[in-house]
PDB file of C-alpha atoms in Angstrom:
ATOM      1  CA  UNK A   1       8.322 -14.479  17.561  1.00 41.00           C
ATOM      2  CA  UNK A   2       4.813 -14.278  17.110  1.00 40.00           C
ATOM      3  CA  UNK A   3       4.348 -14.844  20.706  1.00 39.00           C
ATOM      4  CA  UNK A   4       6.766 -12.888  21.701  1.00 43.00           C
ATOM      5  CA  UNK A   5       5.011  -9.379  19.375  1.00 38.00           C
ATOM      6  CA  UNK A   6       1.644  -9.878  21.382  1.00 43.00           C
ATOM      7  CA  UNK A   7       3.296 -10.149  24.036  1.00 44.00           C
ATOM      8  CA  UNK A   8       4.729  -6.924  23.229  1.00 39.00           C
ATOM      9  CA  UNK A   9       0.950  -6.233  21.899  1.00 40.00           C
ATOM     10  CA  UNK A  10      -0.297  -6.825  25.355  1.00 43.00           C
ATOM     11  CA  UNK A  11       1.675  -4.576  28.410  1.00 46.00           C
ATOM     12  CA  UNK A  12       2.372  -2.087  26.571  1.00 40.00           C
ATOM     13  CA  UNK A  13      -1.352  -0.741  23.968  1.00 40.00           C
ATOM     14  CA  UNK A  14      -0.939   2.871  24.075  1.00 37.00           C
ATOM     15  CA  UNK A  15       2.241   2.738  21.959  1.00 39.00           C
ATOM     16  CA  UNK A  16      -0.321   1.087  19.073  1.00 37.00           C
ATOM     17  CA  UNK A  17      -3.864   3.110  20.575  1.00 33.00           C
ATOM     18  CA  UNK A  18      -4.294   5.066  17.057  1.00 34.00           C
ATOM     19  CA  UNK A  19      -2.960   2.525  14.614  1.00 35.00           C
ATOM     20  CA  UNK A  20      -6.081   0.577  12.857  1.00 34.00           C
ATOM     21  CA  UNK A  21      -5.626  -2.329  10.473  1.00 36.00           C
ATOM     22  CA  UNK A  22      -7.815  -4.978   8.987  1.00 41.00           C
ATOM     23  CA  UNK A  23      -7.953  -8.312   8.810  1.00 44.00           C
ATOM     24  CA  UNK A  24      -7.438  -8.334   4.550  1.00 51.00           C
ATOM     25  CA  UNK A  25      -4.360  -9.347   4.528  1.00 68.00           C
ATOM     26  CA  UNK A  26      -3.392 -11.162   7.552  1.00 78.00           C
ATOM     27  CA  UNK A  27      -4.269 -15.084   8.218  1.00 80.00           C
ATOM     28  CA  UNK A  28      -7.200 -15.175  10.449  1.00 81.00           C
ATOM     29  CA  UNK A  29      -7.510 -16.307  13.757  1.00 82.00           C
ATOM     30  CA  UNK A  30      -7.672 -19.769  14.247  1.00 84.00           C
ATOM     31  CA  UNK A  31      -5.264 -20.058  11.643  1.00 81.00           C
ATOM     32  CA  UNK A  32      -3.193 -18.151  13.559  1.00 82.00           C
ATOM     33  CA  UNK A  33      -3.587 -20.097  16.644  1.00 83.00           C
ATOM     34  CA  UNK A  34      -3.133 -22.953  14.846  1.00 80.00           C
ATOM     35  CA  UNK A  35       0.156 -21.736  13.944  1.00 80.00           C
ATOM     36  CA  UNK A  36       1.064 -20.659  16.966  1.00 81.00           C
ATOM     37  CA  UNK A  37      -0.783 -23.284  19.435  1.00 81.00           C
ATOM     38  CA  UNK A  38      -1.269 -22.085  21.402  1.00 83.00           C
ATOM     39  CA  UNK A  39      -5.076 -20.056  22.416  1.00 85.00           C
ATOM     40  CA  UNK A  40      -5.406 -16.119  22.074  1.00 86.00           C
ATOM     41  CA  UNK A  41      -8.944 -13.991  22.524  1.00 87.00           C
ATOM     42  CA  UNK A  42     -10.319 -11.404  20.053  1.00 87.00           C
ATOM     43  CA  UNK A  43      -8.141  -8.123  22.247  1.00 87.00           C
ATOM     44  CA  UNK A  44      -5.065 -10.067  21.270  1.00 87.00           C
ATOM     45  CA  UNK A  45      -6.136 -10.862  17.543  1.00 87.00           C
ATOM     46  CA  UNK A  46      -6.462  -6.996  16.583  1.00 86.00           C
ATOM     47  CA  UNK A  47      -3.516  -5.976  18.726  1.00 87.00           C
ATOM     48  CA  UNK A  48      -1.805  -8.587  16.879  1.00 86.00           C
ATOM     49  CA  UNK A  49      -2.996  -7.104  13.586  1.00 85.00           C
ATOM     50  CA  UNK A  50      -2.503  -3.752  14.345  1.00 86.00           C
ATOM     51  CA  UNK A  51       1.485  -4.743  15.560  1.00 85.00           C
ATOM     52  CA  UNK A  52       1.533  -6.227  11.749  1.00 83.00           C
ATOM     53  CA  UNK A  53       0.086  -3.357   9.488  1.00 81.00           C
ATOM     54  CA  UNK A  54       2.334  -0.922  11.367  1.00 82.00           C
ATOM     55  CA  UNK A  55       5.756  -3.092  10.480  1.00 82.00           C
ATOM     56  CA  UNK A  56       4.516  -4.178   7.024  1.00 77.00           C
ATOM     57  CA  UNK A  57       4.495  -0.756   6.450  1.00 75.00           C
ATOM     58  CA  UNK A  58       7.604   0.393   8.420  1.00 77.00           C
ATOM     59  CA  UNK A  59       9.635   2.135   5.608  1.00 71.00           C
ATOM     60  CA  UNK A  60      13.118  -0.695   6.685  1.00 75.00           C
ATOM     61  CA  UNK A  61       9.831  -3.882   6.068  1.00 74.00           C
ATOM     62  CA  UNK A  62      11.663  -5.621   3.393  1.00 69.00           C
ATOM     63  CA  UNK A  63      14.190  -6.211   6.220  1.00 76.00           C
ATOM     64  CA  UNK A  64      12.011  -8.928   7.693  1.00 77.00           C
ATOM     65  CA  UNK A  65       9.504  -9.792   4.509  1.00 73.00           C
ATOM     66  CA  UNK A  66      10.084 -13.312   4.544  1.00 74.00           C
ATOM     67  CA  UNK A  67       8.732 -12.410   8.837  1.00 80.00           C
ATOM     68  CA  UNK A  68       5.648 -10.523   7.192  1.00 79.00           C
ATOM     69  CA  UNK A  69       4.622 -12.454   4.693  1.00 75.00           C
ATOM     70  CA  UNK A  70       4.845 -15.645   6.680  1.00 79.00           C
ATOM     71  CA  UNK A  71       1.897 -14.667   8.381  1.00 79.00           C
ATOM     72  CA  UNK A  72      -0.225 -13.329   5.711  1.00 74.00           C
ATOM     73  CA  UNK A  73      -3.127 -14.505   3.867  1.00 65.00           C
ATOM     74  CA  UNK A  74      -2.029 -16.079   0.605  1.00 54.00           C
ATOM     75  CA  UNK A  75      -5.098 -14.805  -0.956  1.00 43.00           C
ATOM     76  CA  UNK A  76      -3.163 -13.819  -4.553  1.00 42.00           C
ATOM     77  CA  UNK A  77      -1.290 -17.200  -4.793  1.00 42.00           C
ATOM     78  CA  UNK A  78       2.465 -16.711  -5.261  1.00 43.00           C
ATOM     79  CA  UNK A  79       4.020 -13.163  -5.459  1.00 44.00           C
ATOM     80  CA  UNK A  80       6.047 -14.367  -8.349  1.00 48.00           C
ATOM     81  CA  UNK A  81       2.738 -14.191 -10.697  1.00 60.00           C
ATOM     82  CA  UNK A  82       1.712 -11.265 -10.116  1.00 71.00           C
ATOM     83  CA  UNK A  83       1.385  -9.160 -14.056  1.00 79.00           C
ATOM     84  CA  UNK A  84       3.195  -6.051 -13.810  1.00 83.00           C
ATOM     85  CA  UNK A  85       3.873  -3.489 -17.215  1.00 85.00           C
ATOM     86  CA  UNK A  86       6.761  -4.616 -19.575  1.00 87.00           C
ATOM     87  CA  UNK A  87       9.663  -1.237 -20.191  1.00 87.00           C
ATOM     88  CA  UNK A  88       9.472  -0.570 -23.106  1.00 88.00           C
ATOM     89  CA  UNK A  89      12.099   2.307 -25.469  1.00 89.00           C
ATOM     90  CA  UNK A  90      10.430   5.624 -25.807  1.00 85.00           C
ATOM     91  CA  UNK A  91      10.593   6.409 -29.839  1.00 86.00           C
ATOM     92  CA  UNK A  92      10.505  10.652 -28.830  1.00 87.00           C
ATOM     93  CA  UNK A  93      13.167  10.196 -25.749  1.00 83.00           C
ATOM     94  CA  UNK A  94      15.120   7.500 -26.889  1.00 86.00           C
ATOM     95  CA  UNK A  95      15.154   7.196 -22.854  1.00 88.00           C
ATOM     96  CA  UNK A  96      13.013   3.258 -20.921  1.00 88.00           C
ATOM     97  CA  UNK A  97      10.108   4.026 -20.062  1.00 90.00           C
ATOM     98  CA  UNK A  98       6.410   1.778 -18.771  1.00 90.00           C
ATOM     99  CA  UNK A  99       4.063   2.882 -18.424  1.00 91.00           C
ATOM    100  CA  UNK A 100       1.107   1.303 -15.701  1.00 91.00           C
ATOM    101  CA  UNK A 101      -3.001   2.026 -14.728  1.00 92.00           C
ATOM    102  CA  UNK A 102      -3.511   2.960 -11.221  1.00 91.00           C
ATOM    103  CA  UNK A 103      -7.579   2.664  -9.936  1.00 90.00           C
ATOM    104  CA  UNK A 104      -9.470   3.136  -6.517  1.00 90.00           C
ATOM    105  CA  UNK A 105     -13.243   4.118  -6.654  1.00 87.00           C
ATOM    106  CA  UNK A 106     -13.923   5.441  -9.257  1.00 88.00           C
ATOM    107  CA  UNK A 107     -10.779   7.619 -10.108  1.00 91.00           C
ATOM    108  CA  UNK A 108      -8.355   6.605 -12.508  1.00 92.00           C
ATOM    109  CA  UNK A 109      -4.399   7.435 -13.148  1.00 92.00           C
ATOM    110  CA  UNK A 110      -2.575   6.388 -15.609  1.00 93.00           C
ATOM    111  CA  UNK A 111       1.455   7.034 -15.130  1.00 93.00           C
ATOM    112  CA  UNK A 112       3.856   6.951 -17.545  1.00 92.00           C
ATOM    113  CA  UNK A 113       8.175   6.520 -15.371  1.00 91.00           C
ATOM    114  CA  UNK A 114      11.160   7.921 -17.642  1.00 89.00           C
ATOM    115  CA  UNK A 115      14.525   5.532 -16.145  1.00 86.00           C
ATOM    116  CA  UNK A 116      17.158   8.402 -16.255  1.00 83.00           C
ATOM    117  CA  UNK A 117      15.356  11.060 -15.376  1.00 82.00           C
ATOM    118  CA  UNK A 118      15.596  14.727 -13.099  1.00 83.00           C
ATOM    119  CA  UNK A 119      13.245  14.078 -10.815  1.00 83.00           C
ATOM    120  CA  UNK A 120      10.316  15.711 -13.326  1.00 86.00           C
ATOM    121  CA  UNK A 121       7.171  15.610 -11.483  1.00 89.00           C
ATOM    122  CA  UNK A 122       3.196  16.229 -13.640  1.00 90.00           C
ATOM    123  CA  UNK A 123       0.267  15.750 -12.672  1.00 92.00           C
ATOM    124  CA  UNK A 124      -2.413  16.599 -15.560  1.00 92.00           C
ATOM    125  CA  UNK A 125      -0.078  19.118 -16.956  1.00 89.00           C
ATOM    126  CA  UNK A 126       1.059  20.675 -13.089  1.00 90.00           C
ATOM    127  CA  UNK A 127       3.222  20.449 -10.550  1.00 90.00           C
ATOM    128  CA  UNK A 128       2.234  18.267  -7.950  1.00 88.00           C
ATOM    129  CA  UNK A 129       1.490  20.643  -5.195  1.00 90.00           C
ATOM    130  CA  UNK A 130      -1.202  22.059  -7.431  1.00 90.00           C
ATOM    131  CA  UNK A 131      -3.120  19.366  -7.537  1.00 91.00           C
ATOM    132  CA  UNK A 132      -2.794  17.374  -4.594  1.00 91.00           C
ATOM    133  CA  UNK A 133      -2.541  20.505  -1.402  1.00 91.00           C
ATOM    134  CA  UNK A 134      -2.749  18.235   1.718  1.00 91.00           C
ATOM    135  CA  UNK A 135       0.476  16.685   2.284  1.00 90.00           C
ATOM    136  CA  UNK A 136      -1.066  13.125   3.589  1.00 88.00           C
ATOM    137  CA  UNK A 137      -1.909  13.329  -0.283  1.00 89.00           C
ATOM    138  CA  UNK A 138       1.282  14.153  -1.241  1.00 89.00           C
ATOM    139  CA  UNK A 139       2.979  11.652   1.380  1.00 87.00           C
ATOM    140  CA  UNK A 140       1.401   8.076   0.231  1.00 88.00           C
ATOM    141  CA  UNK A 141       1.864   9.177  -3.686  1.00 89.00           C
ATOM    142  CA  UNK A 142       5.268   9.535  -3.044  1.00 87.00           C
ATOM    143  CA  UNK A 143       5.506   6.563  -0.798  1.00 86.00           C
ATOM    144  CA  UNK A 144       6.573   4.625  -3.424  1.00 86.00           C
ATOM    145  CA  UNK A 145       9.444   6.363  -3.923  1.00 84.00           C
ATOM    146  CA  UNK A 146      10.833   6.373  -0.927  1.00 80.00           C
ATOM    147  CA  UNK A 147      10.533   2.198   0.059  1.00 78.00           C
ATOM    148  CA  UNK A 148      11.944   1.855  -3.799  1.00 79.00           C
ATOM    149  CA  UNK A 149      15.416   4.688  -2.532  1.00 74.00           C
ATOM    150  CA  UNK A 150      18.453   3.519  -1.390  1.00 61.00           C
ATOM    151  CA  UNK A 151      18.067   5.792   1.392  1.00 50.00           C
ATOM    152  CA  UNK A 152      14.670   5.290   2.625  1.00 49.00           C
ATOM    153  CA  UNK A 153      14.617   7.961   5.006  1.00 49.00           C
ATOM    154  CA  UNK A 154      14.824  10.923   2.291  1.00 52.00           C
ATOM    155  CA  UNK A 155      14.043   8.914  -0.930  1.00 54.00           C
ATOM    156  CA  UNK A 156      15.819  11.672  -3.014  1.00 57.00           C
ATOM    157  CA  UNK A 157      17.963   9.410  -4.530  1.00 61.00           C
ATOM    158  CA  UNK A 158      14.986   7.637  -6.896  1.00 67.00           C
ATOM    159  CA  UNK A 159      13.072  11.097  -7.052  1.00 66.00           C
ATOM    160  CA  UNK A 160      16.201  12.963  -9.141  1.00 68.00           C
ATOM    161  CA  UNK A 161      16.428   9.920 -11.257  1.00 80.00           C
ATOM    162  CA  UNK A 162      13.581   8.652 -12.966  1.00 84.00           C
ATOM    163  CA  UNK A 163      10.766  11.088 -14.849  1.00 87.00           C
ATOM    164  CA  UNK A 164       6.998  10.247 -14.388  1.00 90.00           C
ATOM    165  CA  UNK A 165       4.202  11.849 -16.109  1.00 91.00           C
ATOM    166  CA  UNK A 166       0.811  11.478 -14.695  1.00 93.00           C
ATOM    167  CA  UNK A 167      -2.335  11.584 -16.221  1.00 93.00           C
ATOM    168  CA  UNK A 168      -5.904  11.321 -13.008  1.00 93.00           C
ATOM    169  CA  UNK A 169     -10.246  11.647 -13.312  1.00 91.00           C
ATOM    170  CA  UNK A 170     -12.223  10.897 -10.522  1.00 89.00           C
ATOM    171  CA  UNK A 171     -14.112  12.916  -7.893  1.00 85.00           C
ATOM    172  CA  UNK A 172     -12.145  12.969  -4.061  1.00 88.00           C
ATOM    173  CA  UNK A 173      -8.746  13.594  -3.392  1.00 90.00           C
ATOM    174  CA  UNK A 174      -7.853  10.052  -1.243  1.00 90.00           C
ATOM    175  CA  UNK A 175      -9.502   8.022  -4.375  1.00 91.00           C
ATOM    176  CA  UNK A 176      -6.684  10.431  -6.705  1.00 92.00           C
ATOM    177  CA  UNK A 177      -3.931   9.786  -4.900  1.00 92.00           C
ATOM    178  CA  UNK A 178      -4.409   6.086  -3.715  1.00 91.00           C
ATOM    179  CA  UNK A 179      -4.976   5.103  -7.688  1.00 92.00           C
ATOM    180  CA  UNK A 180      -1.955   7.252  -8.530  1.00 93.00           C
ATOM    181  CA  UNK A 181       0.187   6.158  -5.798  1.00 92.00           C
ATOM    182  CA  UNK A 182      -0.026   1.992  -7.075  1.00 92.00           C
ATOM    183  CA  UNK A 183       0.328   2.982 -10.336  1.00 92.00           C
ATOM    184  CA  UNK A 184       3.200   4.463  -9.849  1.00 91.00           C
ATOM    185  CA  UNK A 185       4.034   1.345  -7.690  1.00 90.00           C
ATOM    186  CA  UNK A 186       3.683  -0.927 -10.821  1.00 90.00           C
ATOM    187  CA  UNK A 187       6.181   1.411 -13.301  1.00 89.00           C
ATOM    188  CA  UNK A 188       8.677   1.018 -10.570  1.00 88.00           C
ATOM    189  CA  UNK A 189       8.245  -2.912  -9.458  1.00 87.00           C
ATOM    190  CA  UNK A 190       8.961  -3.433 -13.278  1.00 87.00           C
ATOM    191  CA  UNK A 191      11.589  -1.140 -13.431  1.00 84.00           C
ATOM    192  CA  UNK A 192      13.962  -1.334 -10.669  1.00 79.00           C
ATOM    193  CA  UNK A 193      15.329  -4.949 -10.135  1.00 77.00           C
ATOM    194  CA  UNK A 194      13.132  -7.296  -7.746  1.00 75.00           C
ATOM    195  CA  UNK A 195      14.875  -6.454  -5.058  1.00 71.00           C
ATOM    196  CA  UNK A 196      15.530  -2.814  -5.016  1.00 69.00           C
ATOM    197  CA  UNK A 197      11.681  -2.488  -6.898  1.00 75.00           C
ATOM    198  CA  UNK A 198       9.133  -5.949  -6.453  1.00 78.00           C
ATOM    199  CA  UNK A 199      10.275  -7.282  -3.197  1.00 77.00           C
ATOM    200  CA  UNK A 200       9.943  -4.027  -1.397  1.00 77.00           C
ATOM    201  CA  UNK A 201       6.665  -2.941  -2.998  1.00 82.00           C
ATOM    202  CA  UNK A 202       5.418  -6.290  -1.818  1.00 79.00           C
ATOM    203  CA  UNK A 203       5.679  -6.284   1.107  1.00 76.00           C
ATOM    204  CA  UNK A 204       4.270  -3.160   1.499  1.00 78.00           C
ATOM    205  CA  UNK A 205       1.673  -4.161   0.067  1.00 80.00           C
ATOM    206  CA  UNK A 206       1.855  -1.956  -2.743  1.00 83.00           C
ATOM    207  CA  UNK A 207       1.091  -3.915  -5.552  1.00 84.00           C
ATOM    208  CA  UNK A 208      -2.535  -4.399  -4.437  1.00 81.00           C
ATOM    209  CA  UNK A 209      -5.785  -2.478  -5.254  1.00 82.00           C
ATOM    210  CA  UNK A 210      -8.342  -2.217  -3.233  1.00 81.00           C
ATOM    211  CA  UNK A 211     -11.273  -2.496  -5.272  1.00 81.00           C
ATOM    212  CA  UNK A 212     -13.655  -1.780  -1.892  1.00 81.00           C
ATOM    213  CA  UNK A 213     -16.570   0.765  -2.939  1.00 81.00           C
ATOM    214  CA  UNK A 214     -18.757   2.424  -0.838  1.00 82.00           C
ATOM    215  CA  UNK A 215     -21.947   0.390  -0.665  1.00 85.00           C
ATOM    216  CA  UNK A 216     -25.834   1.235  -2.296  1.00 88.00           C
ATOM    217  CA  UNK A 217     -28.438   2.865  -0.286  1.00 90.00           C
ATOM    218  CA  UNK A 218     -30.092   0.121   0.072  1.00 89.00           C
ATOM    219  CA  UNK A 219     -34.417   0.182  -0.418  1.00 90.00           C
ATOM    220  CA  UNK A 220     -36.683   1.481   2.648  1.00 87.00           C
ATOM    221  CA  UNK A 221     -33.205   2.703   4.499  1.00 88.00           C
ATOM    222  CA  UNK A 222     -32.228   6.122   4.403  1.00 88.00           C
ATOM    223  CA  UNK A 223     -28.377   5.111   3.532  1.00 90.00           C
ATOM    224  CA  UNK A 224     -26.653   2.206   3.483  1.00 88.00           C
ATOM    225  CA  UNK A 225     -26.982   0.271   6.954  1.00 88.00           C
ATOM    226  CA  UNK A 226     -28.918   3.884   8.666  1.00 89.00           C
ATOM    227  CA  UNK A 227     -32.712   2.792   9.571  1.00 87.00           C
ATOM    228  CA  UNK A 228     -35.378   4.671  10.591  1.00 86.00           C
ATOM    229  CA  UNK A 229     -36.590   4.436  14.036  1.00 83.00           C
ATOM    230  CA  UNK A 230     -40.410   3.362  13.958  1.00 73.00           C
TER     231      UNK A 230
END
C-alpha cells in the first residue's frame, strides 16, 4: 500500500502542491525505507509526508486508522495511556459534564462540555462568531465536533446534543483557536464512546498538544535567525 501511495504522489504531484506537512508525526525516511525495503529520494519522502498528512486530516480517516497508525512515529507510547479528564454530574444542571484545558503558545482555553445539550456554544460569555470572526479559526474549533459526528459532513447531530461553555485568554486568534480546539477534543474523547470519540480524534491528531514556541531573539542578531550583513 505504501508503494502505491508513493507512486500516486510521484505521478500526480500537482494534486498536493498546496499542502504542507512535517515529519514530526510520521516515521523518518530511514525507518520508512527499512519498512518498504526500497530506497526513496528526499523528494519522494516529502511527497509521501504530504499525502499521509492529507489522509489523516480527512473526515473519513478513522476508516483507515490502522493503516495511518502503522506509519506514525511512536513518540508517545500506546494510545491507551493518554490521560483524559473524568466526566462528572453537575449538581446545578443535573447533567453529565466534563472540564478540560488546552494550550497553544501563551494562549489558554478552558472548556466545560455538557451532555445532553441544545447546541449552545459560548466563548467568554459571547457567541463564537463574535470572538472568532475569521472563518478559518471557527472551522478549526468545530473540527473535533465534525470528527465525532455520525454524519461527518454536517456534524449537526453532535452540535445539537452538547452545550459548550469556553473561556479563553492570551494573544493571537490562531493560537486561541488551537487551544480551544484541543480542549474541546479532550472533552469529546472522554464523553463519547471510544469508537466515535477517542479513536477518531487520535487518528487526526486532535488530542496532541502543539508544544512549539517562537524562538527568542539571539544576542548580536536582529531576530532569532536573521543576522546582519557585514
